[in-house]
Amino acid sequence: VNWDPVDQTVLANEQVIDGRGWRTGALVEKREIPMYYMAITKYADELLAALDTLPGWPERVKTMQANWIGKSYGVRFAFPYTLDGKAEKLWVFTTRADTIMGVTFCAVAAEHPLATYAAKNNPKLAAFIDECKQGSVIEADMATMEKKGMPTGIHVDHPLTGAKVEVWVGNYVLMSYGDGAVMGVPAHDERDFHFAKVYGLPIPQVIDSSASNAGKPFSLDAWQEWYADKEHGVCVNSGKYDGLKYMQAVDAVAADLKSKGLGDKQVMWRLRDWGISRQRYWGTPIPLIHCADCGVVPVPDDQLPVVLPEDCVPDGAGNPLNKRADFLDCNCPKCGKKARRETDTMDTFVDSSWYYTRFACADQKNAMVDERAKYWLPVDQYIGGIEHAILHLLYSRFWTKVMRDLGLVTLDEPFANLLTQGMVLNEIFFRKPESGRIVYFNPTEVDIQVDANGKRTGVTGRSVGFRRALHGIKHFHASGDHGIELEFR
């Protein structure tokens, strides 16, 4: 998961911007932490399809949500192998099954069981895996970073040819996407091409695209866009698949894999379940109790709501609720023995996902909502920043559908019309300490140095008794006091 070392809490993928926490600006780390999730992926198909029922929403926002949900059609298949005398399978998903004859390596995530196994007696690999875990788990961040890898010493069998394929640990592979492993086809994937060039791996051409390469020959010297062209691509150097176009090849490969019991066509989603656990005091309590005998037990309805202590002061050393015996200690609702209350709280986006339903019946004390919500909803006109496109706006759509399925509301979508207002822009200067929060400075708090031509050459922060060089300039829109969240751009 994504860990913010300043707030000392988990962040959802949507809350990591350019590898940093959305609130603190701290560099995000990878950590393995038990969490609670909302099963938003169960609604992925409906969330995507229902975008077409929102004519009052900007196309840009709908496109952002569609891309974030990310429906992909492809083939999930396995590379067989034997480990410690036991038959195993390394599963991967690809949208380019037509290139399967060009596989020259497989790469697994640092958290993959094969990586863990291979690192047991390999200190260098173990150190590399630890390095891989220090960074974002966001797909966009990983796409721009330097691609690194290390061989595991394990080989798998190509599912169609039986050829041995080397398995690597790659810092660019996400454990949370698919099965945490990818096939490497260097000749027809730009990422794989550069990876293979760095590590001296074979790059065999298996797709030709005479319609888009303008007669340019396939070359190992530099990547060319036509190498990845599937619209005009035709299989070459691929045995029985030679001459097949993209979909013909995908169908044929999928059928052959299925006949071997090694794969089939499948739909994959980019969307991940919403991790709502936050290791902090401020947030809605998660109404669960941990019992040594009964396990995790829900708080009974007659004991709701769980109320946070009002005099709890965060001290910067983790979740202060863990130090409050008056909150922690309780009895198990099932067996009556001593137990401990859950101290993780919910992501605050949980609260903002359904507040509009309470506006219709704010005085209702015995239920989340009542019949008045059915009269007033959906919201006729919503005004908010586009920065919420894949956060609040997506979560609200999901939450509305959950409430509908629970019989609490009758609508499918929360907001009939959406207006994303513009931004008030200005320069703002910042400094990045080695650890901790980014420090921002207004233009009135800095001195700007220029050369004889008026070109800016440096900026220093103005302060009592000292000056300090700043690290850059961003733009922002303001302000939180007027219903618009701060956003540094």
GROMACS .gro file of N, CA and C in nm, residues 365-480:
model
  348
  365LYS      N    1  -3.267   1.116   1.309
  365LYS     CA    2  -3.175   1.066   1.411
  365LYS      C    3  -3.172   0.914   1.421
  366ASN      N    4  -3.258   0.845   1.349
  366ASN     CA    5  -3.268   0.700   1.364
  366ASN      C    6  -3.226   0.621   1.240
  367ALA      N    7  -3.182   0.691   1.138
  367ALA     CA    8  -3.141   0.622   1.016
  367ALA      C    9  -3.046   0.711   0.937
  368MET      N   10  -2.978   0.653   0.839
  368MET     CA   11  -2.889   0.732   0.754
  368MET      C   12  -2.970   0.836   0.676
  369VAL      N   13  -3.077   0.791   0.612
  369VAL     CA   14  -3.163   0.879   0.532
  369VAL      C   15  -3.307   0.832   0.548
  370ASP      N   16  -3.401   0.915   0.503
  370ASP     CA   17  -3.541   0.873   0.505
  370ASP      C   18  -3.607   0.905   0.371
  371GLU      N   19  -3.740   0.900   0.366
  371GLU     CA   20  -3.813   0.915   0.241
  371GLU      C   21  -3.789   1.049   0.173
  372ARG      N   22  -3.752   1.152   0.251
  372ARG     CA   23  -3.731   1.283   0.191
  372ARG      C   24  -3.615   1.282   0.091
  373ALA      N   25  -3.519   1.193   0.112
  373ALA     CA   26  -3.406   1.184   0.019
  373ALA      C   27  -3.455   1.140  -0.119
  374LYS      N   28  -3.555   1.054  -0.123
  374LYS     CA   29  -3.607   1.008  -0.251
  374LYS      C   30  -3.672   1.123  -0.327
  375TYR      N   31  -3.729   1.218  -0.254
  375TYR     CA   32  -3.793   1.334  -0.319
  375TYR      C   33  -3.689   1.432  -0.372
  376TRP      N   34  -3.588   1.461  -0.293
  376TRP     CA   35  -3.494   1.568  -0.329
  376TRP      C   36  -3.384   1.525  -0.425
  377LEU      N   37  -3.345   1.401  -0.421
  377LEU     CA   38  -3.230   1.358  -0.501
  377LEU      C   39  -3.272   1.308  -0.639
  378PRO      N   40  -3.183   1.314  -0.740
  378PRO     CA   41  -3.041   1.350  -0.730
  378PRO      C   42  -3.019   1.500  -0.718
  379VAL      N   43  -2.896   1.538  -0.689
  379VAL     CA   44  -2.858   1.679  -0.687
  379VAL      C   45  -2.872   1.733  -0.829
  380ASP      N   46  -2.941   1.845  -0.844
  380ASP     CA   47  -2.963   1.900  -0.978
  380ASP      C   48  -2.835   1.959  -1.039
  381GLN      N   49  -2.763   2.035  -0.959
  381GLN     CA   50  -2.642   2.100  -1.010
  381GLN      C   51  -2.531   2.090  -0.907
  382TYR      N   52  -2.422   2.028  -0.944
  382TYR     CA   53  -2.306   2.015  -0.855
  382TYR      C   54  -2.194   2.102  -0.911
  383ILE      N   55  -2.131   2.181  -0.824
  383ILE     CA   56  -2.019   2.266  -0.863
  383ILE      C   57  -1.897   2.225  -0.781
  384GLY      N   58  -1.790   2.187  -0.848
  384GLY     CA   59  -1.670   2.144  -0.776
  384GLY      C   60  -1.552   2.135  -0.870
  385GLY      N   61  -1.433   2.126  -0.811
  385GLY     CA   62  -1.310   2.123  -0.890
  385GLY      C   63  -1.289   1.992  -0.963
  386ILE      N   64  -1.223   2.001  -1.078
  386ILE     CA   65  -1.197   1.881  -1.158
  386ILE      C   66  -1.095   1.790  -1.090
  387GLU      N   67  -1.024   1.843  -0.987
  387GLU     CA   68  -0.929   1.759  -0.914
  387GLU      C   69  -0.999   1.644  -0.842
  388HIS      N   70  -1.132   1.651  -0.831
  388HIS     CA   71  -1.208   1.544  -0.764
  388HIS      C   72  -1.260   1.439  -0.862
  389ALA      N   73  -1.218   1.447  -0.988
  389ALA     CA   74  -1.274   1.359  -1.091
  389ALA      C   75  -1.263   1.211  -1.055
  390ILE      N   76  -1.145   1.169  -1.007
  390ILE     CA   77  -1.127   1.027  -0.974
  390ILE      C   78  -1.119   1.005  -0.823
  391LEU      N   79  -1.160   1.105  -0.747
  391LEU     CA   80  -1.166   1.091  -0.602
  391LEU      C   81  -1.312   1.101  -0.558
  392HIS      N   82  -1.348   1.216  -0.506
  392HIS     CA   83  -1.481   1.235  -0.451
  392HIS      C   84  -1.593   1.203  -0.550
  393LEU      N   85  -1.579   1.247  -0.674
  393LEU     CA   86  -1.687   1.226  -0.771
  393LEU      C   87  -1.706   1.079  -0.805
  394LEU      N   88  -1.597   1.004  -0.813
  394LEU     CA   89  -1.608   0.861  -0.840
  394LEU      C   90  -1.659   0.786  -0.718
  395TYR      N   91  -1.606   0.821  -0.601
  395TYR     CA   92  -1.651   0.756  -0.478
  395TYR      C   93  -1.800   0.781  -0.453
  396SER      N   94  -1.846   0.904  -0.481
  396SER     CA   95  -1.987   0.937  -0.459
  396SER      C   96  -2.077   0.854  -0.550
  397ARG      N   97  -2.035   0.835  -0.672
  397ARG     CA   98  -2.113   0.753  -0.765
  397ARG      C   99  -2.122   0.609  -0.713
  398PHE      N  100  -2.010   0.557  -0.666
  398PHE     CA  101  -2.006   0.421  -0.610
  398PHE      C  102  -2.095   0.411  -0.487
  399TRP      N  103  -2.081   0.507  -0.395
  399TRP     CA  104  -2.155   0.503  -0.268
  399TRP      C  105  -2.305   0.510  -0.293
  400THR      N  106  -2.346   0.591  -0.390
  400THR     CA  107  -2.488   0.602  -0.423
  400THR      C  108  -2.543   0.468  -0.470
  401LYS      N  109  -2.466   0.396  -0.548
  401LYS     CA  110  -2.512   0.267  -0.598
  401LYS      C  111  -2.520   0.163  -0.485
  402VAL      N  112  -2.429   0.173  -0.389
  402VAL     CA  113  -2.434   0.084  -0.273
  402VAL      C  114  -2.559   0.114  -0.191
  403MET      N  115  -2.586   0.242  -0.166
  403MET     CA  116  -2.705   0.280  -0.089
  403MET      C  117  -2.832   0.238  -0.163
  404ARG      N  118  -2.830   0.249  -0.294
  404ARG     CA  119  -2.945   0.203  -0.373
  404ARG      C  120  -2.968   0.054  -0.354
  405ASP      N  121  -2.861  -0.024  -0.359
  405ASP     CA  122  -2.873  -0.169  -0.346
  405ASP      C  123  -2.913  -0.210  -0.205
  406LEU      N  124  -2.889  -0.123  -0.108
  406LEU     CA  125  -2.932  -0.149   0.030
  406LEU      C  126  -3.074  -0.099   0.056
  407GLY      N  127  -3.135  -0.040  -0.046
  407GLY     CA  128  -3.272   0.009  -0.032
  407GLY      C  129  -3.283   0.143   0.037
  408LEU      N  130  -3.173   0.215   0.053
  408LEU     CA  131  -3.175   0.343   0.123
  408LEU      C  132  -3.215   0.459   0.032
  409VAL      N  133  -3.181   0.449  -0.096
  409VAL     CA  134  -3.221   0.551  -0.195
  409VAL      C  135  -3.268   0.477  -0.320
  410THR      N  136  -3.330   0.551  -0.410
  410THR     CA  137  -3.382   0.489  -0.532
  410THR      C  138  -3.307   0.535  -0.657
  411LEU      N  139  -3.216   0.629  -0.645
  411LEU     CA  140  -3.147   0.682  -0.762
  411LEU      C  141  -3.023   0.600  -0.797
  412ASP      N  142  -2.977   0.615  -0.921
  412ASP     CA  143  -2.857   0.546  -0.968
  412ASP      C  144  -2.734   0.636  -0.964
  413GLU      N  145  -2.753   0.765  -0.987
  413GLU     CA  146  -2.642   0.860  -0.992
  413GLU      C  147  -2.671   0.978  -0.901
  414PRO      N  148  -2.568   1.029  -0.830
  414PRO     CA  149  -2.592   1.135  -0.731
  414PRO      C  150  -2.609   1.275  -0.789
  415PHE      N  151  -2.540   1.306  -0.900
  415PHE     CA  152  -2.536   1.444  -0.950
  415PHE      C  153  -2.578   1.447  -1.096
  416ALA      N  154  -2.691   1.514  -1.123
  416ALA     CA  155  -2.742   1.519  -1.260
  416ALA      C  156  -2.654   1.604  -1.350
  417ASN      N  157  -2.611   1.718  -1.300
  417ASN     CA  158  -2.527   1.809  -1.377
  417ASN      C  159  -2.404   1.847  -1.297
  418LEU      N  160  -2.291   1.859  -1.366
  418LEU     CA  161  -2.164   1.889  -1.299
  418LEU      C  162  -2.096   2.006  -1.368
  419LEU      N  163  -2.059   2.105  -1.290
  419LEU     CA  164  -1.982   2.219  -1.340
  419LEU      C  165  -1.848   2.221  -1.267
  420THR      N  166  -1.739   2.210  -1.340
  420THR     CA  167  -1.606   2.221  -1.280
  420THR      C  168  -1.555   2.363  -1.304
  421GLN      N  169  -1.552   2.440  -1.197
  421GLN     CA  170  -1.515   2.581  -1.210
  421GLN      C  171  -1.367   2.597  -1.241
  422GLY      N  172  -1.329   2.715  -1.285
  422GLY     CA  173  -1.189   2.742  -1.316
  422GLY      C  174  -1.106   2.762  -1.191
  423MET      N  175  -0.981   2.799  -1.210
  423MET     CA  176  -0.887   2.813  -1.099
  423MET      C  177  -0.825   2.952  -1.098
  424VAL      N  178  -0.810   3.009  -0.979
  424VAL     CA  179  -0.738   3.134  -0.962
  424VAL      C  180  -0.591   3.099  -0.948
  425LEU      N  181  -0.509   3.143  -1.042
  425LEU     CA  182  -0.370   3.100  -1.046
  425LEU      C  183  -0.275   3.207  -0.996
  426ASN      N  184  -0.166   3.162  -0.937
  426ASN     CA  185  -0.058   3.251  -0.895
  426ASN      C  186   0.067   3.166  -0.877
  427GLU      N  187   0.183   3.229  -0.880
  427GLU     CA  188   0.306   3.156  -0.853
  427GLU      C  189   0.319   3.134  -0.703
  428ILE      N  190   0.373   3.020  -0.669
  428ILE     CA  191   0.407   2.994  -0.529
  428ILE      C  192   0.540   2.920  -0.529
  429PHE      N  193   0.624   2.949  -0.433
  429PHE     CA  194   0.758   2.893  -0.428
  429PHE      C  195   0.763   2.788  -0.318
  430PHE      N  196   0.854   2.691  -0.334
  430PHE     CA  197   0.858   2.585  -0.235
  430PHE      C  198   1.000   2.538  -0.209
  431ARG      N  199   1.015   2.476  -0.094
  431ARG     CA  200   1.142   2.415  -0.054
  431ARG      C  201   1.114   2.272  -0.011
  432LYS      N  202   1.202   2.179  -0.051
  432LYS     CA  203   1.186   2.038  -0.015
  432LYS      C  204   1.289   1.999   0.089
  433PRO      N  205   1.251   1.989   0.214
  433PRO     CA  206   1.345   1.937   0.315
  433PRO      C  207   1.376   1.791   0.284
  434GLU      N  208   1.486   1.740   0.340
  434GLU     CA  209   1.523   1.600   0.316
  434GLU      C  210   1.415   1.505   0.366
  435SER      N  211   1.346   1.545   0.469
  435SER     CA  212   1.234   1.465   0.517
  435SER      C  213   1.126   1.559   0.567
  436GLY      N  214   1.003   1.511   0.563
  436GLY     CA  215   0.895   1.594   0.613
  436GLY      C  216   0.821   1.667   0.503
  437ARG      N  217   0.741   1.765   0.544
  437ARG     CA  218   0.652   1.834   0.453
  437ARG      C  219   0.725   1.932   0.362
  438ILE      N  220   0.673   1.950   0.241
  438ILE     CA  221   0.719   2.058   0.155
  438ILE      C  222   0.675   2.190   0.218
  439VAL      N  223   0.764   2.289   0.217
  439VAL     CA  224   0.733   2.420   0.273
  439VAL      C  225   0.707   2.517   0.158
  440TYR      N  226   0.593   2.586   0.161
  440TYR     CA  227   0.555   2.677   0.053
  440TYR      C  228   0.572   2.822   0.097
  441PHE      N  229   0.601   2.910  -0.001
  441PHE     CA  230   0.621   3.052   0.025
  441PHE      C  231   0.543   3.134  -0.077
  442ASN      N  232   0.473   3.237  -0.030
  442ASN     CA  233   0.405   3.329  -0.119
  442ASN      C  234   0.507   3.420  -0.187
  443PRO      N  235   0.472   3.483  -0.301
  443PRO     CA  236   0.565   3.574  -0.369
  443PRO      C  237   0.616   3.687  -0.280
  444THR      N  238   0.535   3.728  -0.182
  444THR     CA  239   0.576   3.838  -0.092
  444THR      C  240   0.679   3.792   0.011
  445GLU      N  241   0.706   3.661   0.018
  445GLU     CA  242   0.798   3.607   0.117
  445GLU      C  243   0.932   3.567   0.058
  446VAL      N  244   0.957   3.605  -0.068
  446VAL     CA  245   1.081   3.564  -0.133
  446VAL      C  246   1.149   3.681  -0.201
  447ASP      N  247   1.279   3.667  -0.224
  447ASP     CA  248   1.357   3.760  -0.305
  447ASP      C  249   1.398   3.686  -0.432
  448ILE      N  250   1.376   3.749  -0.546
  448ILE     CA  251   1.407   3.689  -0.675
  448ILE      C  252   1.531   3.755  -0.734
  449GLN      N  253   1.629   3.674  -0.773
  449GLN     CA  254   1.750   3.727  -0.835
  449GLN      C  255   1.737   3.714  -0.987
  450VAL      N  256   1.779   3.821  -1.058
  450VAL     CA  257   1.775   3.821  -1.204
  450VAL      C  258   1.909   3.865  -1.258
  451ASP      N  259   1.939   3.827  -1.384
  451ASP     CA  260   2.063   3.870  -1.446
  451ASP      C  261   2.041   3.999  -1.524
  452ALA      N  262   2.142   4.041  -1.600
  452ALA     CA  263   2.135   4.168  -1.672
  452ALA      C  264   2.024   4.170  -1.776
  453ASN      N  265   1.984   4.052  -1.822
  453ASN     CA  266   1.879   4.043  -1.923
  453ASN      C  267   1.740   4.025  -1.863
  454GLY      N  268   1.734   4.030  -1.731
  454GLY     CA  269   1.606   4.013  -1.664
  454GLY      C  270   1.563   3.869  -1.646
  455LYS      N  271   1.653   3.774  -1.680
  455LYS     CA  272   1.621   3.633  -1.664
  455LYS      C  273   1.637   3.591  -1.518
  456ARG      N  274   1.539   3.519  -1.467
  456ARG     CA  275   1.542   3.476  -1.328
  456ARG      C  276   1.654   3.374  -1.308
  457THR      N  277   1.741   3.400  -1.211
  457THR     CA  278   1.856   3.312  -1.187
  457THR      C  279   1.850   3.243  -1.052
  458GLY      N  280   1.768   3.291  -0.961
  458GLY     CA  281   1.760   3.228  -0.830
  458GLY      C  282   1.651   3.289  -0.746
  459VAL      N  283   1.610   3.213  -0.645
  459VAL     CA  284   1.507   3.259  -0.552
  459VAL      C  285   1.547   3.219  -0.412
  460THR      N  286   1.537   3.311  -0.317
  460THR     CA  287   1.565   3.279  -0.177
  460THR      C  288   1.447   3.319  -0.092
  461GLY      N  289   1.423   3.239   0.013
  461GLY     CA  290   1.316   3.271   0.105
  461GLY      C  291   1.358   3.381   0.200
  462ARG      N  292   1.270   3.477   0.223
  462ARG     CA  293   1.299   3.589   0.310
  462ARG      C  294   1.251   3.553   0.451
  463SER      N  295   1.342   3.560   0.549
  463SER     CA  296   1.304   3.525   0.685
  463SER      C  297   1.389   3.605   0.782
  464VAL      N  298   1.352   3.601   0.908
  464VAL     CA  299   1.424   3.677   1.010
  464VAL      C  300   1.559   3.613   1.035
  465GLY      N  301   1.666   3.684   1.002
  465GLY     CA  302   1.799   3.638   1.036
  465GLY      C  303   1.867   3.547   0.937
  466PHE      N  304   1.797   3.494   0.835
  466PHE     CA  305   1.867   3.408   0.741
  466PHE      C  306   1.789   3.401   0.610
  467ARG      N  307   1.860   3.355   0.505
  467ARG     CA  308   1.797   3.331   0.376
  467ARG      C  309   1.825   3.187   0.335
  468ARG      N  310   1.734   3.129   0.263
  468ARG     CA  311   1.753   2.991   0.220
  468ARG      C  312   1.708   2.976   0.076
  469ALA      N  313   1.792   2.909  -0.005
  469ALA     CA  314   1.757   2.887  -0.145
  469ALA      C  315   1.635   2.797  -0.155
  470LEU      N  316   1.547   2.830  -0.248
  470LEU     CA  317   1.427   2.750  -0.269
  470LEU      C  318   1.449   2.657  -0.389
  471HIS      N  319   1.363   2.556  -0.397
  471HIS     CA  320   1.386   2.450  -0.495
  471HIS      C  321   1.300   2.460  -0.619
  472GLY      N  322   1.202   2.549  -0.621
  472GLY     CA  323   1.122   2.554  -0.742
  472GLY      C  324   1.000   2.641  -0.729
  473ILE      N  325   0.922   2.643  -0.837
  473ILE     CA  326   0.802   2.724  -0.847
  473ILE      C  327   0.687   2.634  -0.887
  474LYS      N  328   0.571   2.656  -0.828
  474LYS     CA  329   0.450   2.588  -0.871
  474LYS      C  330   0.341   2.693  -0.886
  475HIS      N  331   0.226   2.649  -0.934
  475HIS     CA  332   0.110   2.736  -0.939
  475HIS      C  333   0.003   2.677  -0.849
  476PHE      N  334  -0.081   2.764  -0.796
  476PHE     CA  335  -0.187   2.715  -0.708
  476PHE      C  336  -0.316   2.787  -0.738
  477HIS      N  337  -0.427   2.726  -0.694
  477HIS     CA  338  -0.553   2.798  -0.697
  477HIS      C  339  -0.607   2.799  -0.556
  478ALA      N  340  -0.679   2.902  -0.521
  478ALA     CA  341  -0.719   2.923  -0.384
  478ALA      C  342  -0.869   2.948  -0.377
  479SER      N  343  -0.927   2.938  -0.261
  479SER     CA  344  -0.861   2.896  -0.138
  479SER      C  345  -0.955   2.808  -0.062
  480GLY      N  346  -0.903   2.736   0.037
  480GLY     CA  347  -0.985   2.646   0.115
  480GLY      C  348  -1.096   2.717   0.189
   0.00000   0.00000   0.00000
